C-alpha cells in the first residue's frame, strides 16, 4: 500500500494503482478525460486528465502515472483547471459543433466537459475549421463522422485489444489526422457497437439508433440481456413505453463494459407486431380475442380440479421465480406423474465465441437444473407428451417449431400456451394467455456461471397482458392451492427455500453485479 | 362615480340610508353614460372585431411557422430542442436522413397541436437554427374539428393563409 | 254582437301592442345595458344588411329558440313541468283586461270605451291576478326536480307574500283618494287639476304610495334589484334553469309581459293613465285644427333631421364593411325621406280644416299614444334601474319588505284615511 495526498486528503492505494483511478476515488468523480478507459490500455493522447504533482516540473497526465509513496497531487488547482480548458479548446478547434443533429448530444464528453471546464469564447471562426467526411457508413451497424472525432483512439484500441480484429486506425497527421477503416475492410465484427459506446463524442454513432430519439428524453432501467446464457448486465433505454436501445452496464464479473451486437437487437422483439395483447380462445377453428373472465372460465374447464393436466413445458427463457412457480402449479394441477419439462434441448442454440457470446441462447438454463427439471431431446419430449394423458401446458417455449413430432403428439388434445408472441405453438394452441416480455417484468436469471442476477421492469405490458407471476399465483389460487405468493419478494423467499443451492441467499437484495451462491460457485465460477 | 367610498360596516349618513336619493344619483350616472354613448357612438372602446383588428406589438406570439432554406426545404434539422423545451408537449417531430451529408438531419414530420400550445415562445428561444418562429401575427384560429388544429410540416412551411378555417 | 266584436278587436290591439313590445324591450334591455356599460351592444344580426341598431337580434333569438331541442330532464313532473311556462305567460296577459288604454273611440256616433272589461272591482282583480303569476313559477321550480329551481321557486313565493301586502296597502291609500275600485274612474279622476294647475295624478296626491307601489311592482315582477328567484350567482338561473327551447322562451317573454303589466299599472294608477296633462279631450277637439298641422310639421322636421343624420353616416362610413351592411344608412335615409314626404303630403290635404269626427279620433289617438308612451317610459325605467342597482341580499330583501315598506304603507294608509275623513 502507498500513501498519496490528493487535494489535501491522505489516502492509501494498492501499489500499481493508476493515478487516474486514485483521483476518481478521492474526488468522487473522474478527471476530465476522453482516451482513458478502465477496460482498455492507456494511450495518454487526449491530455485532458493533467494534474499537478508536487516535485514534478510540469503537469502530468494522471492516466499514465501510477501512484507512488508520498505523492502530493492537486486536481482542482487553477493551473489544472486552465490546462483542462486549454486542451479542451484544442480539441474543439476543428469540431463542427453540430450538436443539434448529433445523436451523441446529451451524453457527449465534449458537451459535458465544456460545461464544466470550458465556457470560453471560441477564437476559431466556423469557416476556418478543417472539414472532413461526414456520414460515412463504415459497417453494418456503425456510422462515422470524422469531423466530430477527437482522436482519443478508444475505438482503435477496442478493435485491437478486445476483439483483436483491428479494423480501425488513425490515418494522416496533424489537423488532417482522422479515424478510418483499414482499406478493403468494414467494421463488421460481432461487437462493433461497443466502439459507439466508448466513443466520447459523436464520431461513431449507431445506425440502428440514428435519429430515433434524443438521448435526454430516455429513461434508463438496469436490466439483463436475455440474448444468451452469458447474461450481460445492460441498461434498457426507453421512453413512453417504447424501448429504443440496450447499452452495456459495466459488470467486471460478467461482461466488463461490453456486450455483443446481437444482444443489442433483442429489444426489437418487445415491440413486434406478433405480440399477444389479449387472451385468445379457439372458437370455430380459429383463435379469437376473448376477455379475461372468459379465458379463466375456459382454463378452469381445460386444466382444473376436474380435468388433470397431462404435461407441462416451460422455456429456459423464463425467470427463476416463474419457472419455480410454474413447476409448482403443474404439480397442483396434476401433471407431476407425467413430469414438467424445460422444453426441447436442441432449442436456443447459436454461434458462440470466447469473448461474451454463449452458444446457449437461453438466458436461464441453469435455473432448470437448480429446480430439478429435465430437458429431453425434441423427439423424446414428444414421446413423453404422447404418453401423458390430458391437456398440455406450454409456458414461453415454442415446441411446435423446435421439437420434432410435437404436433402429432398434441393432435386432438387441448394445448394451453402462456407466452408473449404469436409463435407456432400459440397458433396451434386452444387457449393463449398473454403475459409480459422480459423488459416488462422483474425477474431473476441464472447465467452460465451460476450467477443469479436481477432483471428489472422497464416498460408497461401491452394491452391486456398480465404479469407472469401474478397470473400463475391467481391460477394456483383458482386451482385450490393453499400456498401461493402474495408479492414478488414473497415469491423470491419461497423460491430460495425450495432450491438447495440458494440456501441462505436473500434474493430480494442481490448486489448489482449478481451473486454466485457458494454451492454452485465451485463448479461454474471460473468461466467468463 | 367620485362619491365617498365606505368600507364594510362604515357609517352612512341619513340621506344615504334613505336609499332613494342614492338610487336616483345612480340612475343619473347610468343615464349620463347612455346619452354620451348615444351621441358619440364612435368613441366607444369596442373593437368591431372581424372587420377591425386591434394592433398588436411586433413581438406578439402568433401561430408558428417553419422557416425555409433557399431551396424551399425546411431549415429545421429535427434536433428536438423545441419539443424538449415545450412545456405543453405539443410539438411532435420525427427525424429522417437528409440526402446532403452537410445537412445530415431533417424532419420527416413536424407537427404541432395548436390546441395544446400555450404560445409561450420557448420553442423559438430553443431553436438553434431559427427554424421555428411565432411572428405570423395570426391569433384568430378557428376550425370545425380538433384534427384541423393538429398542423403538419407542409402547413407550417406555407403559413401565410389560415388553413385551420 | 257588436260588443263581442269590439271586445275582440280591443283584445287583439292589446295583444299586438304587448307582443310587439316584448322583442323591443329585449332589444332595449340589451342595447341599454350596453350603453350604460360603454359597450356597443347587439349590432350584428341583419336582413340583407339592414340591422336597425340590433333590432333584428330578437328575431334571430326567437328563430333560434324555436329550433332548439326541447329537453325534458329526468325526474320531472311531466304535467306541471309542461304547464308552468304557459301559466306564467297566460296570467301575465290577464291583467290587461281591466286596464283602460284610452278614453273612448267614437265610431259612427257610438262611443266604444277603450278597455276590455271595465270591472267594478278592477283593482281587486289586478291584485288577484298579479299573485297568480307565482303559481307558475312555483310549479316550474318544483316540477323541474332540481334544487336550484326549487330554491328559486321558494324565494319567489316568499318574496311575493312579503311585497303583496305593501302593494295592497299602498293601493288602499289610492282607493281612498279616488273613491272607486273601477280603473276607468281612477284614470278619469286623474284628468282633473289640483288647485287649478297641478294634474291630480296619483303620484301627486299619493307620493309615498307611488314609491311603495313601484318598489313592490319591481319585486312582484322579479326584476333587479329583486331578482333573487333567478339569482344566477347562487342559483345558476333559478326557477327556469331546467327549461329549454320555447318553454324557456315563454318564461323569458312572461318576464317582459309582466314588465309591461307593471308599467301599465304604474302609469294607470299613479301617472294619469291615458290623460295628457293640461290637454283634456275637450281642449284637443277644440284645437284640432292647430294641433294636427303642428304634429305633422313636427313629424316632417324629425324625418328631415333623421334623414340628414343617416346621410352623414352614409358618407362617413362609406365602404366600412365591404358588404351589404354599407347600404344601410343610405337606405334608412331614403325611408326617412319617404316618411317626411308622406307628412308633407298630409299637410297638403289641408289638415287645419279637420271636422268634429276627425277631431274626436285625433283626441283618442293622442290619448292612446300618451298611455303607450307612459308605459314605454316605465318599461325603460325598469331596465334602467336593473342596470344601475346591484341585487339585494336575501336578508336585505326581507328587511326592506317587512320592516320598512310595511310600516310605511300602513302609515301612508292611516294618514290618507285621516286626511280623507276630515278634508
Tab-separated table of N, CA, C and O in Angstrom, chain C residues 129-209:
chain	number	residue	atom	x	y	z
C	129	UNK	N	-104.978	38.707	-9.779
C	129	UNK	CA	-104.254	38.078	-10.888
C	129	UNK	C	-102.748	38.171	-10.687
C	129	UNK	O	-101.998	37.232	-10.981
C	130	UNK	N	-102.292	39.310	-10.149
C	130	UNK	CA	-100.850	39.508	-10.002
C	130	UNK	C	-100.227	38.409	-9.152
C	130	UNK	O	-99.131	37.937	-9.435
C	131	UNK	N	-100.948	37.984	-8.118
C	131	UNK	CA	-100.359	36.961	-7.254
C	131	UNK	C	-100.425	35.575	-7.887
C	131	UNK	O	-99.759	34.653	-7.435
C	132	UNK	N	-101.223	35.430	-8.940
C	132	UNK	CA	-101.312	34.114	-9.587
C	132	UNK	C	-100.019	33.747	-10.317
C	132	UNK	O	-99.700	32.581	-10.480
C	133	UNK	N	-99.308	34.780	-10.782
C	133	UNK	CA	-98.097	34.510	-11.558
C	133	UNK	C	-97.110	33.635	-10.816
C	133	UNK	O	-96.401	32.817	-11.407
C	134	UNK	N	-97.102	33.788	-9.482
C	134	UNK	CA	-96.182	32.990	-8.684
C	134	UNK	C	-96.460	31.496	-8.803
C	134	UNK	O	-95.538	30.682	-8.723
C	135	UNK	N	-97.724	31.153	-9.031
C	135	UNK	CA	-98.041	29.725	-9.138
C	135	UNK	C	-97.258	29.060	-10.264
C	135	UNK	O	-96.752	27.957	-10.106
C	136	UNK	N	-97.213	29.763	-11.376
C	136	UNK	CA	-96.452	29.214	-12.498
C	136	UNK	C	-94.997	28.998	-12.126
C	136	UNK	O	-94.407	27.962	-12.430
C	137	UNK	N	-94.433	29.996	-11.436
C	137	UNK	CA	-93.026	29.894	-11.057
C	137	UNK	C	-92.820	28.749	-10.076
C	137	UNK	O	-91.887	27.950	-10.196
C	138	UNK	N	-93.709	28.651	-9.100
C	138	UNK	CA	-93.585	27.569	-8.112
C	138	UNK	C	-93.729	26.215	-8.785
C	138	UNK	O	-92.963	25.285	-8.531
C	139	UNK	N	-94.725	26.125	-9.697
C	139	UNK	CA	-94.909	24.852	-10.398
C	139	UNK	C	-93.673	24.477	-11.193
C	139	UNK	O	-93.180	23.346	-11.127
C	140	UNK	N	-93.160	25.453	-11.952
C	140	UNK	CA	-91.971	25.167	-12.764
C	140	UNK	C	-90.789	24.794	-11.891
C	140	UNK	O	-90.068	23.839	-12.168
C	141	UNK	N	-90.602	25.545	-10.821
C	141	UNK	CA	-89.461	25.286	-9.948
C	141	UNK	C	-89.543	23.948	-9.265
C	141	UNK	O	-88.551	23.230	-9.143
C	142	UNK	N	-90.755	23.588	-8.848
C	142	UNK	CA	-90.891	22.315	-8.139
C	142	UNK	C	-90.851	21.147	-9.122
C	142	UNK	O	-90.186	20.139	-8.872
C	143	UNK	N	-91.547	21.290	-10.258
C	143	UNK	CA	-91.657	20.179	-11.193
C	143	UNK	C	-90.337	19.860	-11.869
C	143	UNK	O	-90.137	18.759	-12.364
C	144	UNK	N	-89.389	20.832	-11.876
C	144	UNK	CA	-88.116	20.578	-12.554
C	144	UNK	C	-87.251	19.570	-11.823
C	144	UNK	O	-86.262	19.096	-12.377
C	145	UNK	N	-87.559	19.284	-10.557
C	145	UNK	CA	-86.803	18.293	-9.798
C	145	UNK	C	-85.339	18.682	-9.698
C	145	UNK	O	-84.445	17.897	-9.974
C	146	UNK	N	-85.110	19.941	-9.336
C	146	UNK	CA	-83.742	20.438	-9.248
C	146	UNK	C	-83.695	21.368	-8.050
C	146	UNK	O	-84.590	22.176	-7.845
C	147	UNK	N	-82.653	21.249	-7.237
C	147	UNK	CA	-82.627	22.051	-6.019
C	147	UNK	C	-82.566	23.537	-6.312
C	147	UNK	O	-83.133	24.348	-5.594
C	148	UNK	N	-81.891	23.911	-7.384
C	148	UNK	CA	-81.772	25.341	-7.689
C	148	UNK	C	-83.119	25.913	-8.113
C	148	UNK	O	-83.517	26.987	-7.677
C	149	UNK	N	-83.811	25.193	-8.994
C	149	UNK	CA	-85.112	25.690	-9.421
C	149	UNK	C	-86.054	25.745	-8.237
C	149	UNK	O	-86.842	26.679	-8.096
C	150	UNK	N	-85.961	24.756	-7.367
C	150	UNK	CA	-86.851	24.716	-6.214
C	150	UNK	C	-86.581	25.900	-5.293
C	150	UNK	O	-87.505	26.568	-4.822
C	151	UNK	N	-85.291	26.167	-5.048
C	151	UNK	CA	-84.954	27.305	-4.202
C	151	UNK	C	-85.443	28.600	-4.832
C	151	UNK	O	-85.951	29.497	-4.135
C	152	UNK	N	-85.311	28.687	-6.155
C	152	UNK	CA	-85.794	29.879	-6.842
C	152	UNK	C	-87.286	30.047	-6.648
C	152	UNK	O	-87.783	31.149	-6.375
C	153	UNK	N	-88.023	28.938	-6.744
C	153	UNK	CA	-89.476	28.990	-6.575
C	153	UNK	C	-89.839	29.404	-5.156
C	153	UNK	O	-90.728	30.233	-4.945
C	154	UNK	N	-89.111	28.867	-4.185
C	154	UNK	CA	-89.396	29.208	-2.790
C	154	UNK	C	-89.150	30.688	-2.551
C	154	UNK	O	-89.934	31.389	-1.918
C	155	UNK	N	-88.066	31.169	-3.103
C	155	UNK	CA	-87.754	32.587	-2.954
C	155	UNK	C	-88.848	33.442	-3.579
C	155	UNK	O	-89.270	34.451	-3.013
C	156	UNK	N	-89.288	33.015	-4.763
C	156	UNK	CA	-90.327	33.775	-5.461
C	156	UNK	C	-91.572	33.872	-4.594
C	156	UNK	O	-92.174	34.942	-4.460
C	157	UNK	N	-91.954	32.769	-3.970
C	157	UNK	CA	-93.157	32.764	-3.139
C	157	UNK	C	-93.011	33.695	-1.952
C	157	UNK	O	-93.894	34.541	-1.689
C	158	UNK	N	-91.919	33.543	-1.225
C	158	UNK	CA	-91.779	34.339	-0.014
C	158	UNK	C	-91.679	35.822	-0.366
C	158	UNK	O	-92.222	36.685	0.327
C	159	UNK	N	-91.024	36.103	-1.490
C	159	UNK	CA	-90.906	37.491	-1.933
C	159	UNK	C	-92.277	38.047	-2.296
C	159	UNK	O	-92.622	39.168	-1.943
C	160	UNK	N	-93.075	37.207	-2.970
C	160	UNK	CA	-94.414	37.632	-3.389
C	160	UNK	C	-95.268	37.960	-2.174
C	160	UNK	O	-95.923	39.008	-2.102
C	161	UNK	N	-95.236	37.061	-1.175
C	161	UNK	CA	-96.042	37.288	0.029
C	161	UNK	C	-95.597	38.566	0.722
C	161	UNK	O	-96.416	39.409	1.133
C	162	UNK	N	-94.304	38.774	0.828
C	162	UNK	CA	-93.784	39.913	1.561
C	162	UNK	C	-94.185	41.221	0.922
C	162	UNK	O	-94.471	42.201	1.607
C	163	UNK	N	-94.173	41.274	-0.393
C	163	UNK	CA	-94.386	42.560	-1.044
C	163	UNK	C	-95.834	42.776	-1.468
C	163	UNK	O	-96.236	43.899	-1.733
C	164	UNK	N	-96.595	41.668	-1.552
C	164	UNK	CA	-98.013	41.783	-1.884
C	164	UNK	C	-98.716	42.674	-0.860
C	164	UNK	O	-99.577	43.497	-1.195
C	165	UNK	N	-98.337	42.509	0.405
C	165	UNK	CA	-99.007	43.249	1.486
C	165	UNK	C	-98.776	44.740	1.336
C	165	UNK	O	-99.713	45.547	1.344
C	166	UNK	N	-97.492	45.093	1.133
C	166	UNK	CA	-97.192	46.519	0.977
C	166	UNK	C	-97.905	47.073	-0.236
C	166	UNK	O	-98.427	48.197	-0.227
C	167	UNK	N	-97.920	46.282	-1.303
C	167	UNK	CA	-98.569	46.732	-2.526
C	167	UNK	C	-100.060	46.989	-2.290
C	167	UNK	O	-100.593	48.046	-2.654
C	168	UNK	N	-100.703	46.047	-1.626
C	168	UNK	CA	-102.125	46.192	-1.347
C	168	UNK	C	-102.400	47.405	-0.473
C	168	UNK	O	-103.326	48.198	-0.748
C	169	UNK	N	-101.578	47.590	0.568
C	169	UNK	CA	-101.794	48.723	1.470
C	169	UNK	C	-101.571	50.038	0.747
C	169	UNK	O	-102.305	51.017	0.964
C	170	UNK	N	-100.556	50.056	-0.138
C	170	UNK	CA	-100.303	51.287	-0.879
C	170	UNK	C	-101.484	51.601	-1.781
C	170	UNK	O	-101.907	52.761	-1.907
C	171	UNK	N	-102.060	50.555	-2.402
C	171	UNK	CA	-103.209	50.758	-3.282
C	171	UNK	C	-104.412	51.263	-2.504
C	171	UNK	O	-105.196	52.079	-2.994
C	172	UNK	N	-104.538	50.766	-1.253
C	172	UNK	CA	-105.697	51.219	-0.449
C	172	UNK	C	-105.656	52.710	-0.220
C	172	UNK	O	-106.707	53.393	-0.207
C	173	UNK	N	-104.452	53.239	-0.064
C	173	UNK	CA	-104.327	54.692	0.064
C	173	UNK	C	-104.889	55.379	-1.170
C	173	UNK	O	-105.617	56.376	-1.096
C	174	UNK	N	-104.551	54.806	-2.333
C	174	UNK	CA	-105.018	55.397	-3.587
C	174	UNK	C	-106.530	55.302	-3.693
C	174	UNK	O	-107.200	56.224	-4.181
C	175	UNK	N	-107.095	54.190	-3.228
C	175	UNK	CA	-108.544	53.992	-3.289
C	175	UNK	C	-109.258	55.068	-2.497
C	175	UNK	O	-110.292	55.592	-2.928
C	176	UNK	N	-108.696	55.401	-1.325
C	176	UNK	CA	-109.326	56.422	-0.501
C	176	UNK	C	-109.380	57.743	-1.248
C	176	UNK	O	-110.311	58.536	-1.064
C	177	UNK	N	-108.382	57.973	-2.105
C	177	UNK	CA	-108.351	59.230	-2.833
C	177	UNK	C	-109.299	59.184	-4.024
C	177	UNK	O	-110.086	60.093	-4.257
C	178	UNK	N	-109.234	58.080	-4.765
C	178	UNK	CA	-110.033	58.014	-5.992
C	178	UNK	C	-111.472	57.618	-5.724
C	178	UNK	O	-112.328	57.815	-6.571
C	179	UNK	N	-111.723	57.028	-4.577
C	179	UNK	CA	-113.073	56.664	-4.142
C	179	UNK	C	-113.742	55.712	-5.108
C	179	UNK	O	-114.959	55.742	-5.282
C	180	UNK	N	-112.938	54.885	-5.794
C	180	UNK	CA	-113.536	53.887	-6.675
C	180	UNK	C	-112.541	52.758	-6.893
C	180	UNK	O	-111.328	52.963	-6.890
C	181	UNK	N	-113.119	51.544	-7.077
C	181	UNK	CA	-112.264	50.402	-7.390
C	181	UNK	C	-112.170	50.210	-8.892
C	181	UNK	O	-111.434	49.385	-9.385
C	182	UNK	N	-112.982	50.983	-9.621
C	182	UNK	CA	-113.017	50.839	-11.063
C	182	UNK	C	-111.863	51.637	-11.675
C	182	UNK	O	-111.696	52.816	-11.410
C	183	UNK	N	-111.089	50.982	-12.515
C	183	UNK	CA	-109.878	51.629	-13.007
C	183	UNK	C	-110.182	52.803	-13.933
C	183	UNK	O	-109.438	53.780	-13.964
C	184	UNK	N	-111.288	52.701	-14.682
C	184	UNK	CA	-111.638	53.840	-15.551
C	184	UNK	C	-111.929	55.076	-14.707
C	184	UNK	O	-111.530	56.185	-15.063
C	185	UNK	N	-112.572	54.892	-13.544
C	185	UNK	CA	-112.824	56.010	-12.655
C	185	UNK	C	-111.516	56.571	-12.115
C	185	UNK	O	-111.341	57.788	-12.007
C	186	UNK	N	-110.611	55.655	-11.739
C	186	UNK	CA	-109.336	56.107	-11.196
C	186	UNK	C	-108.635	56.987	-12.214
C	186	UNK	O	-108.101	58.049	-11.888
C	187	UNK	N	-108.656	56.544	-13.495
C	187	UNK	CA	-107.962	57.303	-14.533
C	187	UNK	C	-108.679	58.623	-14.786
C	187	UNK	O	-108.049	59.686	-14.849
C	188	UNK	N	-109.986	58.551	-14.890
C	188	UNK	CA	-110.742	59.765	-15.176
C	188	UNK	C	-110.511	60.789	-14.073
C	188	UNK	O	-110.366	61.993	-14.353
C	189	UNK	N	-110.445	60.317	-12.822
C	189	UNK	CA	-110.224	61.215	-11.694
C	189	UNK	C	-108.889	61.942	-11.819
C	189	UNK	O	-108.730	63.071	-11.374
C	190	UNK	N	-107.916	61.275	-12.446
C	190	UNK	CA	-106.597	61.894	-12.545
C	190	UNK	C	-106.520	62.931	-13.658
C	190	UNK	O	-105.519	63.621	-13.814
C	191	UNK	N	-107.614	63.014	-14.439
C	191	UNK	CA	-107.619	64.003	-15.513
C	191	UNK	C	-107.864	65.420	-14.999
C	191	UNK	O	-107.605	66.390	-15.699
C	192	UNK	N	-108.388	65.529	-13.756
C	192	UNK	CA	-108.657	66.858	-13.217
C	192	UNK	C	-107.378	67.521	-12.738
C	192	UNK	O	-106.321	66.889	-12.663
C	193	UNK	N	-107.521	68.814	-12.443
C	193	UNK	CA	-106.364	69.554	-11.956
C	193	UNK	C	-106.527	69.821	-10.469
C	193	UNK	O	-107.629	70.033	-9.971
C	194	UNK	N	-105.400	69.767	-9.773
C	194	UNK	CA	-105.402	70.034	-8.338
C	194	UNK	C	-105.057	71.501	-8.149
C	194	UNK	O	-104.037	71.970	-8.677
C	195	UNK	N	-105.857	72.223	-7.438
C	195	UNK	CA	-105.646	73.656	-7.196
C	195	UNK	C	-105.453	74.387	-8.510
C	195	UNK	O	-104.747	75.375	-8.611
C	196	UNK	N	-106.077	73.888	-9.532
C	196	UNK	CA	-106.119	74.629	-10.769
C	196	UNK	C	-104.891	74.539	-11.652
C	196	UNK	O	-104.916	74.959	-12.797
C	197	UNK	N	-103.769	73.998	-11.158
C	197	UNK	CA	-102.605	73.980	-12.051
C	197	UNK	C	-101.875	72.639	-12.028
C	197	UNK	O	-101.125	72.335	-12.944
C	198	UNK	N	-102.055	71.829	-10.988
C	198	UNK	CA	-101.300	70.577	-10.886
C	198	UNK	C	-102.189	69.424	-11.336
C	198	UNK	O	-103.321	69.314	-10.898
C	199	UNK	N	-101.694	68.549	-12.230
C	199	UNK	CA	-102.519	67.384	-12.591
C	199	UNK	C	-102.774	66.549	-11.345
C	199	UNK	O	-101.867	66.325	-10.546
C	200	UNK	N	-104.005	66.103	-11.216
C	200	UNK	CA	-104.358	65.390	-9.988
C	200	UNK	C	-103.962	63.912	-10.108
C	200	UNK	O	-104.746	63.010	-9.903
C	201	UNK	N	-102.711	63.682	-10.474
C	201	UNK	CA	-102.212	62.326	-10.663
C	201	UNK	C	-102.002	61.625	-9.332
C	201	UNK	O	-101.793	62.265	-8.311
C	202	UNK	N	-102.019	60.312	-9.364
C	202	UNK	CA	-101.810	59.529	-8.147
C	202	UNK	C	-100.487	59.856	-7.483
C	202	UNK	O	-100.378	59.923	-6.257
C	203	UNK	N	-99.468	60.073	-8.309
C	203	UNK	CA	-98.155	60.322	-7.739
C	203	UNK	C	-98.121	61.656	-7.007
C	203	UNK	O	-97.330	61.851	-6.090
C	204	UNK	N	-99.034	62.572	-7.388
C	204	UNK	CA	-99.058	63.877	-6.728
C	204	UNK	C	-99.793	63.775	-5.399
C	204	UNK	O	-99.313	64.282	-4.386
C	205	UNK	N	-100.914	63.093	-5.391
C	205	UNK	CA	-101.679	63.013	-4.151
C	205	UNK	C	-101.197	61.882	-3.251
C	205	UNK	O	-101.456	61.895	-2.055
C	206	UNK	N	-100.525	60.906	-3.801
C	206	UNK	CA	-100.034	59.760	-3.011
C	206	UNK	C	-98.559	59.511	-3.308
C	206	UNK	O	-98.183	58.443	-3.812
C	207	UNK	N	-97.669	60.475	-3.051
C	207	UNK	CA	-96.269	60.279	-3.453
C	207	UNK	C	-95.639	59.053	-2.789
C	207	UNK	O	-94.988	58.247	-3.458
C	208	UNK	N	-95.837	58.893	-1.476
C	208	UNK	CA	-95.243	57.741	-0.793
C	208	UNK	C	-95.848	56.456	-1.321
C	208	UNK	O	-95.142	55.466	-1.568
C	209	UNK	N	-97.184	56.489	-1.506
C	209	UNK	CA	-97.849	55.299	-2.047
C	209	UNK	C	-97.284	54.927	-3.399
C	209	UNK	O	-97.086	53.759	-3.708
